[in-house]
Amino acid sequence: MNCYDCDREDRTVPATAVCRHCGAAVCTEHAHATTELVTRNAGLGLATLPLPARRITCTTCYDAEHSGNRTTSTAPRPRHRPADLAGDRR
Ligand SMILES: [Zn+2]
Ligand SMILES: [Zn+2]
């Protein structure tokens, strides 16, 4: 299988990963590897396991998942940041 994003740019590059979100095959250049905490259903011991799992997405899905953030950090960010609301103090 070849990289979907490269194919759209009229290039043929062997794919090295598959996007977890949309299922597109992507090359190393277009793959974005992030980490994801593994959680278990209640009642099976630890709710959140100590080691994060790998999660690979294509460029489109990576951008979409991070479109709410203004930084380029690959680390998962908290959903709400109280620091953002502390700017206007009276
Ligand atoms: Zn590619
Ligand atoms: Zn994707």
CSV table of C-alpha atoms and ligand atoms in Angstrom, one decimal:
chain,number,residue,atom,x,y,z
A,1,MET,CA,0.0,0.0,0.0
A,2,ASN,CA,1.2,3.5,-0.8
A,3,CYS,CA,0.8,6.8,1.2
A,4,TYR,CA,-2.6,8.4,0.5
A,5,ASP,CA,-1.4,11.9,1.1
A,6,CYS,CA,1.6,11.5,-1.2
A,7,ASP,CA,-0.6,10.0,-3.8
A,8,ARG,CA,-2.7,13.1,-3.7
A,9,GLU,CA,0.5,15.1,-4.5
A,10,ASP,CA,1.2,12.7,-7.5
A,11,ARG,CA,4.0,11.0,-5.6
A,12,THR,CA,4.3,7.2,-4.9
A,13,VAL,CA,5.7,6.5,-1.5
A,14,PRO,CA,5.3,3.2,0.4
A,15,ALA,CA,3.1,3.5,3.5
A,16,THR,CA,4.6,2.7,6.9
A,17,ALA,CA,1.5,3.3,9.0
A,18,VAL,CA,-2.3,3.5,9.0
A,19,CYS,CA,-4.2,6.5,10.5
A,20,ARG,CA,-6.1,5.4,13.5
A,21,HIS,CA,-8.8,7.9,12.8
A,22,CYS,CA,-9.6,7.7,9.1
A,23,GLY,CA,-7.8,4.5,8.1
A,24,ALA,CA,-5.7,6.2,5.4
A,25,ALA,CA,-2.3,4.6,4.8
A,26,VAL,CA,0.5,7.1,5.4
A,27,CYS,CA,4.3,7.3,5.0
A,28,THR,CA,6.6,8.3,7.8
A,29,GLU,CA,6.6,11.9,6.6
A,30,HIS,CA,2.8,12.1,6.9
A,31,ALA,CA,2.4,10.0,10.0
A,32,HIS,CA,2.0,11.7,13.4
A,33,ALA,CA,2.7,9.5,16.4
A,34,THR,CA,1.3,10.6,19.7
A,35,THR,CA,0.6,8.9,22.9
A,36,GLU,CA,-2.7,7.9,24.4
A,37,LEU,CA,-3.5,6.7,27.9
A,38,VAL,CA,-5.0,3.3,28.1
A,39,THR,CA,-8.1,3.1,30.3
A,40,ARG,CA,-10.0,0.1,31.6
A,41,ASN,CA,-13.6,-0.2,32.5
A,42,ALA,CA,-14.4,0.2,36.2
A,43,GLY,CA,-13.8,-2.8,38.4
A,44,LEU,CA,-10.8,-4.2,36.7
A,45,GLY,CA,-8.0,-2.8,38.8
A,46,LEU,CA,-6.2,0.4,37.7
A,47,ALA,CA,-8.5,2.7,35.8
A,48,THR,CA,-5.7,4.3,33.9
A,49,LEU,CA,-2.7,2.2,33.1
A,50,PRO,CA,0.8,3.7,33.8
A,51,LEU,CA,2.3,3.4,30.3
A,52,PRO,CA,0.8,5.3,27.4
A,53,ALA,CA,0.0,3.5,24.1
A,54,ARG,CA,1.1,4.8,20.7
A,55,ARG,CA,-1.5,6.4,18.4
A,56,ILE,CA,-0.7,7.2,14.8
A,57,THR,CA,-2.8,9.6,12.7
A,58,CYS,CA,-2.4,11.2,9.3
A,59,THR,CA,-1.7,14.9,8.8
A,60,THR,CA,-5.3,15.8,8.2
A,61,CYS,CA,-6.6,14.0,11.3
A,62,TYR,CA,-3.7,15.3,13.4
A,63,ASP,CA,-4.5,18.8,12.4
A,64,ALA,CA,-8.2,18.3,13.0
A,65,GLU,CA,-7.6,16.9,16.5
A,66,HIS,CA,-5.3,19.8,17.4
A,67,SER,CA,-7.2,22.5,15.6
A,68,GLY,CA,-8.4,23.9,18.9
A,69,ASN,CA,-4.8,24.4,20.1
A,70,ARG,CA,-2.5,27.2,19.1
A,71,THR,CA,0.7,25.4,20.0
A,72,THR,CA,2.5,22.6,18.0
A,73,SER,CA,3.0,20.4,21.0
A,74,THR,CA,2.4,16.7,20.4
A,75,ALA,CA,1.6,16.1,24.0
A,76,PRO,CA,-2.0,15.6,25.0
A,77,ARG,CA,-3.3,18.9,26.4
A,78,PRO,CA,-5.9,19.3,29.2
A,79,ARG,CA,-9.4,20.1,28.1
A,80,HIS,CA,-9.7,23.3,30.1
A,81,ARG,CA,-6.9,25.5,31.3
A,82,PRO,CA,-7.8,27.8,34.2
A,83,ALA,CA,-4.7,29.9,33.3
A,84,ASP,CA,-6.5,31.2,30.1
A,85,LEU,CA,-9.3,32.6,32.3
A,86,ALA,CA,-7.0,34.3,34.7
A,87,GLY,CA,-5.8,37.0,32.3
A,88,ASP,CA,-8.5,39.6,33.1
A,89,ARG,CA,-8.2,40.1,36.8
A,90,ARG,CA,-10.0,42.7,38.8
B,1,ZN,ZN,3.2,10.5,2.5
B,2,ZN,ZN,-6.5,10.3,9.2
